[in-house]
């Protein structure tokens, strides 16, 4: 794979790169509409493929929060055309790495020593390059190690990247600019946390210690003396990335076991720790030869405050969804409904969220739930399509819900999708024995 000798770090450089990407997309639309005049039956498949490719090519050279957005979008399988999901999925663990000279220079900047001065061996070519950093194999004192090095300029460019993305997001999600700051601040804060590797080590060690009693889970050890704010050194863990594993011919029993492990891990964190690994994409998990689930990244941890936790999970109860008084009360507590709403807005959003929550919380209404059930996913796809084409939504203020929804919903969407990939049938309340 081609390596990068330089990453644009300045605001003007990065804006220029995104502008060039926008010009390419404009050209794709012109080409598409030109062909459609000749062939009215032409579908958007070619346009989606061209746009997805150009957007990804632009973002992968920027790295950082720009590429992280693509990574997050790749998890939205029912909200984006397949071309975007397939292309953006590459951002999970397959993007152009830094060149060996730039790695050496970056390592020296972050740890004040060159890699060969710190480790017994250090492989100059990375084994895994993602949105914020890349991983190299190393050894020291007989231990096999993974060394994650953050890309230069990532932390410094987060605010300016989000400022560039904000106008697009406001249009896409129908947000009112003056009221949307809480959402962008939440994203910015979380991305900044992900660039603080000392914080990641502390979070990793805390969750590893508190989840060590859960069955079928494995975690690496972390080495603080070989790490810094921009470098993490941990045990090298062997296994197959979960995304690759789900494409193999695994048995239903293995899928169920891994799915139950994932479910218990997430439910224990949320209900037991009130904080959660909020980045459940396949690149953060391995499956080892013993069939155990290995968790290898704790950069994004979301704390769940009580004033959000209680109404959020009270709305996961079937009897509360069907009780109009309780349902309405919880919508206000979660900021889905606001005191300034008109009667029309109240009626509209109550109906919308009743339909959505009845479906999305249905796994919690059963003793066992089969995430491989095609009927469940067909309903999700149909509901997504229904509201994507609903013109009335465009007329409503899209600023709905507490800021905590952003990462909690991302967590559940990602978890549901991983369980679907494993075709796992899980015992819903099995995690409670660990509390």
Short mmCIF file of C-alpha atoms in Angstrom, two decimals:
data_model
loop_
_atom_site.label_atom_id
_atom_site.label_comp_id
_atom_site.label_asym_id
_atom_site.label_seq_id
_atom_site.Cartn_x
_atom_site.Cartn_y
_atom_site.Cartn_z
CA UNK A 1 0.00 0.00 0.00
CA UNK A 2 1.20 3.50 -0.82
CA UNK A 3 2.57 5.36 2.21
CA UNK A 4 2.24 9.03 3.14
CA UNK A 5 5.28 11.28 3.53
CA UNK A 6 3.15 14.21 4.71
CA UNK A 7 -0.26 14.92 6.25
CA UNK A 8 -1.90 18.34 5.77
CA UNK A 9 -1.99 19.89 9.24
CA UNK A 10 -2.81 23.57 8.59
CA UNK A 11 -6.38 24.85 8.44
CA UNK A 12 -5.96 26.28 4.92
CA UNK A 13 -4.27 23.10 3.64
CA UNK A 14 -7.04 20.88 4.98
CA UNK A 15 -9.83 23.18 3.76
CA UNK A 16 -8.22 23.20 0.31
CA UNK A 17 -8.19 19.40 0.24
CA UNK A 18 -11.88 19.23 1.15
CA UNK A 19 -12.68 21.91 -1.46
CA UNK A 20 -10.98 19.83 -4.19
CA UNK A 21 -13.03 16.83 -3.07
CA UNK A 22 -16.19 18.95 -3.36
CA UNK A 23 -15.26 19.93 -6.92
CA UNK A 24 -14.90 16.24 -7.86
CA UNK A 25 -18.31 15.45 -6.37
CA UNK A 26 -19.85 18.31 -8.35
CA UNK A 27 -18.34 16.80 -11.50
CA UNK A 28 -19.81 13.41 -10.62
CA UNK A 29 -23.29 14.92 -10.33
CA UNK A 30 -22.91 16.72 -13.68
CA UNK A 31 -21.84 13.45 -15.33
CA UNK A 32 -24.73 11.57 -13.72
CA UNK A 33 -27.42 14.04 -14.78
CA UNK A 34 -25.96 14.16 -18.29
CA UNK A 35 -26.29 10.39 -18.60
CA UNK A 36 -29.76 10.44 -17.05
CA UNK A 37 -31.03 12.73 -19.81
CA UNK A 38 -30.07 10.03 -22.32
CA UNK A 39 -31.20 7.14 -20.09
CA UNK A 40 -34.04 8.15 -17.69
CA UNK A 41 -33.94 4.66 -16.10
CA UNK A 42 -30.38 5.17 -14.86
CA UNK A 43 -30.01 4.44 -11.12
CA UNK A 44 -27.84 6.34 -8.63
CA UNK A 45 -25.52 3.36 -8.14
CA UNK A 46 -22.73 4.75 -10.33
CA UNK A 47 -23.06 8.21 -8.74
CA UNK A 48 -22.92 6.72 -5.23
CA UNK A 49 -19.84 4.67 -6.13
CA UNK A 50 -18.03 7.67 -7.64
CA UNK A 51 -18.93 9.99 -4.75
CA UNK A 52 -18.04 7.44 -2.07
CA UNK A 53 -14.66 6.83 -3.70
CA UNK A 54 -13.82 10.51 -4.06
CA UNK A 55 -14.93 11.40 -0.52
CA UNK A 56 -12.94 8.53 0.97
CA UNK A 57 -9.85 9.37 -1.10
CA UNK A 58 -10.01 12.95 0.15
CA UNK A 59 -10.52 12.02 3.80
CA UNK A 60 -7.91 9.26 3.99
CA UNK A 61 -5.09 11.68 3.20
CA UNK A 62 -6.32 14.09 5.90
CA UNK A 63 -6.55 11.44 8.65
CA UNK A 64 -7.79 12.60 12.05
CA UNK A 65 -11.35 13.71 12.75
CA UNK A 66 -12.17 13.98 9.04
CA UNK A 67 -11.48 10.28 8.56
CA UNK A 68 -13.09 9.45 11.91
CA UNK A 69 -16.38 10.82 10.55
CA UNK A 70 -16.18 8.32 7.68
CA UNK A 71 -15.43 5.54 10.16
CA UNK A 72 -18.51 6.46 12.21
CA UNK A 73 -20.69 6.65 9.09
CA UNK A 74 -19.54 3.20 7.94
CA UNK A 75 -21.45 1.75 10.91
CA UNK A 76 -24.76 3.24 9.71
CA UNK A 77 -25.62 0.34 7.40
CA UNK A 78 -29.30 1.20 7.20
CA UNK A 79 -28.86 4.95 6.73
CA UNK A 80 -26.35 5.16 3.87
CA UNK A 81 -26.20 3.67 0.35
CA UNK A 82 -24.15 0.47 0.29
CA UNK A 83 -21.37 2.08 -1.77
CA UNK A 84 -20.62 4.50 1.07
CA UNK A 85 -20.73 1.79 3.74
CA UNK A 86 -18.31 -0.43 1.79
CA UNK A 87 -15.86 2.38 1.01
CA UNK A 88 -15.99 4.05 4.43
CA UNK A 89 -15.54 0.66 6.14
CA UNK A 90 -11.95 0.73 4.86
CA UNK A 91 -11.31 3.53 7.36
CA UNK A 92 -11.72 1.05 10.21
CA UNK A 93 -8.36 -0.66 9.68
CA UNK A 94 -7.13 -0.15 6.13
CA UNK A 95 -5.88 3.32 5.21
CA UNK A 96 -2.53 4.52 3.79
CA UNK A 97 0.07 4.51 6.59
CA UNK A 98 2.80 7.02 7.29
CA UNK A 99 6.10 6.34 5.55
CA UNK A 100 8.99 4.91 7.61
CA UNK A 101 10.95 8.22 7.72
CA UNK A 102 7.85 10.12 8.90
CA UNK A 103 7.15 7.45 11.54
CA UNK A 104 10.70 7.78 12.89
CA UNK A 105 10.46 11.58 12.95
CA UNK A 106 7.03 11.48 14.63
CA UNK A 107 8.16 8.94 17.25
CA UNK A 108 11.17 11.11 18.15
CA UNK A 109 8.91 14.15 18.53
CA UNK A 110 6.52 12.34 20.88
CA UNK A 111 8.92 10.30 23.05
CA UNK A 112 12.17 12.24 22.60
CA UNK A 113 13.91 9.07 21.40
CA UNK A 114 14.00 7.09 18.18
CA UNK A 115 12.21 3.70 18.15
CA UNK A 116 15.49 1.75 18.04
CA UNK A 117 16.59 3.50 21.25
CA UNK A 118 13.47 2.31 23.09
CA UNK A 119 12.72 -1.20 21.73
CA UNK A 120 14.86 -4.26 21.00
CA UNK A 121 13.17 -4.50 17.59
CA UNK A 122 10.75 -2.18 15.83
CA UNK A 123 9.10 -2.89 12.46
CA UNK A 124 9.25 0.26 10.34
CA UNK A 125 6.15 -0.70 8.33
CA UNK A 126 2.82 -0.46 10.14
CA UNK A 127 0.52 -3.45 10.48
CA UNK A 128 -2.64 -1.40 10.94
CA UNK A 129 -3.42 2.20 10.00
CA UNK A 130 -6.69 3.84 11.07
CA UNK A 131 -8.13 7.33 11.50
CA UNK A 132 -6.10 8.74 14.39
CA UNK A 133 -3.01 6.54 14.58
CA UNK A 134 -1.20 3.51 13.21
CA UNK A 135 0.24 0.40 14.87
CA UNK A 136 3.72 -1.11 14.61
CA UNK A 137 5.05 -4.38 15.97
CA UNK A 138 7.97 -4.24 18.37
CA UNK A 139 9.73 -6.36 20.99
CA UNK A 140 11.34 -5.55 24.33
CA UNK A 141 12.69 -7.87 27.02
CA UNK A 142 11.18 -10.87 25.26
CA UNK A 143 7.67 -9.39 25.00
CA UNK A 144 5.79 -8.94 21.72
CA UNK A 145 4.36 -5.43 21.68
CA UNK A 146 2.01 -3.24 19.68
CA UNK A 147 3.02 0.42 19.44
CA UNK A 148 0.30 2.88 18.42
CA UNK A 149 1.64 6.19 17.09
CA UNK A 150 -0.68 9.15 16.62
CA UNK A 151 -0.58 10.97 13.29
CA UNK A 152 1.01 14.43 13.44
CA UNK A 153 -1.36 17.37 13.78
CA UNK A 154 -4.47 15.30 14.53
CA UNK A 155 -5.28 16.84 17.92
CA UNK A 156 -4.56 20.38 16.71
CA UNK A 157 -6.87 20.10 13.67
CA UNK A 158 -10.02 18.73 15.36
CA UNK A 159 -11.72 22.08 15.98
CA UNK A 160 -11.02 23.42 12.49
CA UNK A 161 -12.08 20.12 10.84
CA UNK A 162 -15.40 20.18 12.67
CA UNK A 163 -15.91 23.81 11.69
CA UNK A 164 -15.55 22.72 8.05
CA UNK A 165 -17.96 19.80 8.51
CA UNK A 166 -20.56 21.77 10.49
CA UNK A 167 -22.40 23.50 7.58
CA UNK A 168 -22.83 20.15 5.82
CA UNK A 169 -24.05 18.45 9.01
CA UNK A 170 -26.58 21.23 9.67
CA UNK A 171 -28.13 20.63 6.25
CA UNK A 172 -27.95 16.82 6.42
CA UNK A 173 -29.60 16.53 9.84
CA UNK A 174 -31.85 19.60 9.61
CA UNK A 175 -30.32 21.22 12.67
CA UNK A 176 -30.79 24.82 13.69
CA UNK A 177 -27.32 26.37 13.88
CA UNK A 178 -27.90 28.42 17.04
CA UNK A 179 -29.11 25.38 19.01
CA UNK A 180 -26.71 22.74 17.66
CA UNK A 181 -23.55 23.73 19.52
CA UNK A 182 -24.10 21.16 22.29
CA UNK A 183 -23.87 18.31 19.73
CA UNK A 184 -20.72 19.61 18.06
CA UNK A 185 -19.13 20.28 21.46
CA UNK A 186 -19.85 16.69 22.49
CA UNK A 187 -18.17 15.35 19.33
CA UNK A 188 -15.22 17.72 19.70
CA UNK A 189 -14.69 16.78 23.35
CA UNK A 190 -14.78 13.07 22.59
CA UNK A 191 -12.38 13.39 19.64
CA UNK A 192 -9.98 15.41 21.78
CA UNK A 193 -10.14 12.67 24.43
CA UNK A 194 -9.29 10.09 21.75
CA UNK A 195 -6.07 11.97 20.97
CA UNK A 196 -4.98 11.88 24.63
CA UNK A 197 -3.27 8.51 24.82
CA UNK A 198 -2.43 8.83 28.52
CA UNK A 199 -6.17 9.13 29.17
CA UNK A 200 -6.78 6.12 26.93
CA UNK A 201 -4.30 4.04 28.94
CA UNK A 202 -6.01 5.02 32.21
CA UNK A 203 -9.45 4.17 30.75
CA UNK A 204 -8.15 0.92 29.30
CA UNK A 205 -6.69 -0.22 32.62
CA UNK A 206 -9.82 0.74 34.56
CA UNK A 207 -12.26 -1.10 32.29
CA UNK A 208 -9.90 -4.06 31.88
CA UNK A 209 -9.69 -4.47 35.66
CA UNK A 210 -13.44 -4.09 36.21
CA UNK A 211 -14.41 -6.42 33.34
CA UNK A 212 -11.78 -9.10 33.94
CA UNK A 213 -14.37 -11.46 35.47
CA UNK A 214 -16.54 -11.55 32.32
CA UNK A 215 -16.33 -14.84 30.44
CA UNK A 216 -14.59 -15.23 27.08
CA UNK A 217 -12.97 -11.76 27.09
CA UNK A 218 -9.28 -10.91 26.76
CA UNK A 219 -7.46 -7.58 27.08
CA UNK A 220 -3.84 -6.49 26.48
CA UNK A 221 -1.56 -5.14 29.19
CA UNK A 222 -0.45 -1.51 28.80
CA UNK A 223 3.04 -0.14 29.43
CA UNK A 224 2.96 3.44 30.68
CA UNK A 225 6.76 3.78 30.81
CA UNK A 226 6.88 3.10 27.06
CA UNK A 227 4.01 5.45 26.26
CA UNK A 228 3.27 9.16 26.08
CA UNK A 229 0.37 11.48 25.29
CA UNK A 230 0.72 10.50 21.60
CA UNK A 231 2.15 6.94 21.83
CA UNK A 232 0.67 3.80 23.40
CA UNK A 233 2.61 0.58 23.96
CA UNK A 234 0.64 -2.55 24.80
CA UNK A 235 0.84 -6.33 24.43
CA UNK A 236 0.66 -7.63 20.88
CA UNK A 237 -2.60 -9.59 20.72
CA UNK A 238 -3.02 -12.26 18.07
CA UNK A 239 -6.31 -12.90 16.32
CA UNK A 240 -8.52 -12.05 13.37
CA UNK A 241 -10.25 -8.69 13.17
CA UNK A 242 -13.93 -9.21 13.91
CA UNK A 243 -14.91 -7.71 10.55
CA UNK A 244 -12.79 -10.30 8.75
CA UNK A 245 -13.89 -13.12 11.06
CA UNK A 246 -17.58 -12.54 10.29
CA UNK A 247 -16.85 -13.23 6.60
CA UNK A 248 -15.55 -16.72 7.41
CA UNK A 249 -17.60 -19.90 7.71
CA UNK A 250 -18.02 -19.86 11.50
CA UNK A 251 -20.59 -22.05 13.25
CA UNK A 252 -23.84 -20.80 14.77
CA UNK A 253 -22.54 -21.86 18.18
CA UNK A 254 -19.38 -19.75 17.81
CA UNK A 255 -21.43 -16.77 16.58
CA UNK A 256 -23.76 -17.05 19.56
CA UNK A 257 -20.86 -17.31 22.03
CA UNK A 258 -19.06 -14.28 20.65
CA UNK A 259 -22.33 -12.37 20.42
CA UNK A 260 -23.18 -13.14 24.04
CA UNK A 261 -19.69 -12.02 25.07
CA UNK A 262 -20.17 -8.70 23.25
CA UNK A 263 -23.63 -8.18 24.70
CA UNK A 264 -22.55 -8.96 28.27
CA UNK A 265 -19.48 -6.73 27.93
CA UNK A 266 -21.54 -3.75 26.80
CA UNK A 267 -24.45 -4.23 29.18
CA UNK A 268 -22.08 -4.68 32.15
CA UNK A 269 -20.27 -1.44 31.31
CA UNK A 270 -23.49 0.56 30.86
CA UNK A 271 -25.41 -0.78 33.85
CA UNK A 272 -22.50 -1.62 36.14
CA UNK A 273 -19.89 1.04 35.40
CA UNK A 274 -22.10 3.80 33.94
CA UNK A 275 -19.49 4.29 31.24
CA UNK A 276 -19.06 2.44 27.98
CA UNK A 277 -16.66 1.68 25.13
CA UNK A 278 -18.54 3.88 22.64
CA UNK A 279 -16.72 2.83 19.47
CA UNK A 280 -18.02 -0.66 18.67
CA UNK A 281 -16.67 -1.11 15.15
CA UNK A 282 -15.01 -4.36 13.98
CA UNK A 283 -11.49 -2.93 13.94
CA UNK A 284 -11.52 -2.65 17.74
CA UNK A 285 -12.04 -6.37 18.32
CA UNK A 286 -10.15 -9.56 17.50
CA UNK A 287 -11.15 -13.22 17.70
CA UNK A 288 -8.26 -15.40 18.89
CA UNK A 289 -7.66 -19.08 18.18
CA UNK A 290 -9.42 -20.05 21.44
CA UNK A 291 -12.59 -18.33 20.19
CA UNK A 292 -12.24 -15.53 22.73
CA UNK A 293 -13.08 -11.88 22.06
CA UNK A 294 -10.08 -9.55 22.38
CA UNK A 295 -10.71 -5.82 23.00
CA UNK A 296 -7.82 -3.70 21.73
CA UNK A 297 -8.90 -0.05 21.75
CA UNK A 298 -10.40 2.12 24.50
CA UNK A 299 -9.94 5.59 23.01
CA UNK A 300 -13.63 6.51 23.05
CA UNK A 301 -15.28 6.04 26.45
CA UNK A 302 -18.67 7.62 27.12
CA UNK A 303 -19.78 8.30 30.69
CA UNK A 304 -23.54 7.87 31.24
CA UNK A 305 -24.89 10.37 33.81
CA UNK A 306 -27.85 9.38 36.00
CA UNK A 307 -30.16 12.08 34.63
CA UNK A 308 -29.80 10.48 31.20
CA UNK A 309 -29.39 6.82 32.19
CA UNK A 310 -32.69 6.46 34.06
CA UNK A 311 -35.14 7.96 31.52
CA UNK A 312 -33.19 6.39 28.61
CA UNK A 313 -33.57 2.85 29.94
CA UNK A 314 -37.04 3.44 31.35
CA UNK A 315 -38.05 4.01 27.72
CA UNK A 316 -36.61 0.59 26.87
CA UNK A 317 -39.47 -0.97 28.86
CA UNK A 318 -42.42 -2.01 26.75
CA UNK A 319 -44.99 -0.98 29.37
CA UNK A 320 -43.57 2.57 29.52
CA UNK A 321 -43.62 2.99 25.75
CA UNK A 322 -47.33 2.08 25.75
CA UNK A 323 -48.18 4.39 28.67
CA UNK A 324 -48.77 7.83 27.11
CA UNK A 325 -48.25 9.78 30.36
CA UNK A 326 -44.92 8.09 31.23
CA UNK A 327 -43.81 8.09 27.59
CA UNK A 328 -44.42 11.85 27.25
CA UNK A 329 -42.70 12.59 30.57
CA UNK A 330 -39.56 10.70 29.52
CA UNK A 331 -39.45 12.47 26.14
CA UNK A 332 -39.30 15.80 27.96
CA UNK A 333 -36.63 14.51 30.37
CA UNK A 334 -34.52 13.40 27.40
CA UNK A 335 -35.02 16.75 25.61
CA UNK A 336 -36.77 15.10 22.68
CA UNK A 337 -39.75 17.30 23.42
CA UNK A 338 -39.17 20.89 24.56
CA UNK A 339 -41.37 23.51 26.29
CA UNK A 340 -41.32 25.65 23.14
CA UNK A 341 -42.79 22.93 20.89
CA UNK A 342 -46.11 23.55 19.15
CA UNK A 343 -48.96 21.05 19.44
CA UNK A 344 -48.18 19.93 15.89
CA UNK A 345 -44.52 19.29 16.76
CA UNK A 346 -45.46 17.41 19.95
CA UNK A 347 -47.88 15.16 18.07
CA UNK A 348 -45.43 14.56 15.24
CA UNK A 349 -42.38 13.72 17.38
CA UNK A 350 -44.32 11.60 19.86
CA UNK A 351 -45.55 9.45 16.97
CA UNK A 352 -42.08 9.32 15.37
CA UNK A 353 -40.25 8.31 18.54
CA UNK A 354 -42.98 5.87 19.59
CA UNK A 355 -42.51 4.05 16.31
CA UNK A 356 -38.72 4.18 16.48
CA UNK A 357 -38.39 3.15 20.13
CA UNK A 358 -40.90 0.33 19.82
CA UNK A 359 -38.63 -1.18 17.19
CA UNK A 360 -35.13 -0.32 18.45
CA UNK A 361 -35.82 -1.39 22.05
CA UNK A 362 -37.54 -4.65 21.04
CA UNK A 363 -34.44 -6.75 21.95
CA UNK A 364 -34.97 -5.68 25.59
CA UNK A 365 -38.57 -6.98 25.57
CA UNK A 366 -37.55 -10.65 25.18
CA UNK A 367 -35.68 -13.28 27.18
CA UNK A 368 -33.66 -14.17 24.07
CA UNK A 369 -33.21 -12.17 20.87
CA UNK A 370 -31.91 -13.27 17.47
CA UNK A 371 -29.91 -10.45 15.89
CA UNK A 372 -29.62 -12.50 12.72
CA UNK A 373 -33.39 -12.20 12.28
CA UNK A 374 -33.90 -10.65 8.82
CA UNK A 375 -37.39 -9.45 9.77
CA UNK A 376 -35.94 -7.15 12.47
CA UNK A 377 -33.44 -5.62 10.05
CA UNK A 378 -36.00 -5.30 7.27
CA UNK A 379 -38.19 -3.26 9.62
CA UNK A 380 -35.24 -1.02 10.54
CA UNK A 381 -34.41 -0.48 6.86
CA UNK A 382 -38.05 0.28 6.04
CA UNK A 383 -38.35 2.76 8.92
CA UNK A 384 -35.11 4.49 7.90
CA UNK A 385 -36.37 4.76 4.31
CA UNK A 386 -39.75 6.05 5.47
CA UNK A 387 -38.34 8.90 7.50
CA UNK A 388 -35.56 9.70 5.03
CA UNK A 389 -38.24 10.49 2.43
CA UNK A 390 -40.67 12.22 4.83
CA UNK A 391 -40.85 15.85 3.69
CA UNK A 392 -42.52 16.92 6.94
CA UNK A 393 -39.35 16.13 8.90
CA UNK A 394 -37.48 18.72 6.86
CA UNK A 395 -39.88 21.38 8.12
CA UNK A 396 -39.35 20.51 11.77
CA UNK A 397 -36.50 21.64 14.03
CA UNK A 398 -34.09 18.68 14.01
CA UNK A 399 -32.41 19.66 17.29
CA UNK A 400 -33.92 16.82 19.28
CA UNK A 401 -32.59 15.02 22.30
CA UNK A 402 -29.89 15.27 24.93
CA UNK A 403 -26.29 15.49 23.72
CA UNK A 404 -25.75 12.08 25.33
CA UNK A 405 -27.83 10.45 22.60
CA UNK A 406 -25.01 10.93 20.09
CA UNK A 407 -22.62 8.39 21.57
CA UNK A 408 -25.18 6.16 23.27
CA UNK A 409 -27.09 5.67 20.02
CA UNK A 410 -23.81 5.17 18.19
CA UNK A 411 -22.92 2.49 20.74
CA UNK A 412 -26.19 0.60 20.29
CA UNK A 413 -26.21 0.91 16.49
CA UNK A 414 -22.67 -0.40 16.37
CA UNK A 415 -23.38 -3.22 18.83
CA UNK A 416 -26.55 -4.27 16.98
CA UNK A 417 -24.65 -4.34 13.69
CA UNK A 418 -21.81 -6.45 15.12
CA UNK A 419 -24.35 -8.90 16.55
CA UNK A 420 -26.08 -9.02 13.19
CA UNK A 421 -22.75 -9.78 11.47
CA UNK A 422 -22.30 -12.69 13.92
CA UNK A 423 -25.94 -13.79 13.37
CA UNK A 424 -26.00 -14.12 17.15
CA UNK A 425 -28.92 -15.17 19.31
CA UNK A 426 -28.31 -13.83 22.82
CA UNK A 427 -29.80 -14.14 26.30
CA UNK A 428 -30.83 -10.58 27.04
CA UNK A 429 -30.46 -10.60 30.84
CA UNK A 430 -27.45 -12.92 31.06
CA UNK A 431 -25.16 -9.99 31.91
CA UNK A 432 -26.94 -9.41 35.23
CA UNK A 433 -25.07 -12.27 36.90
CA UNK A 434 -21.88 -10.19 36.57
CA UNK A 435 -23.26 -7.08 38.27
#
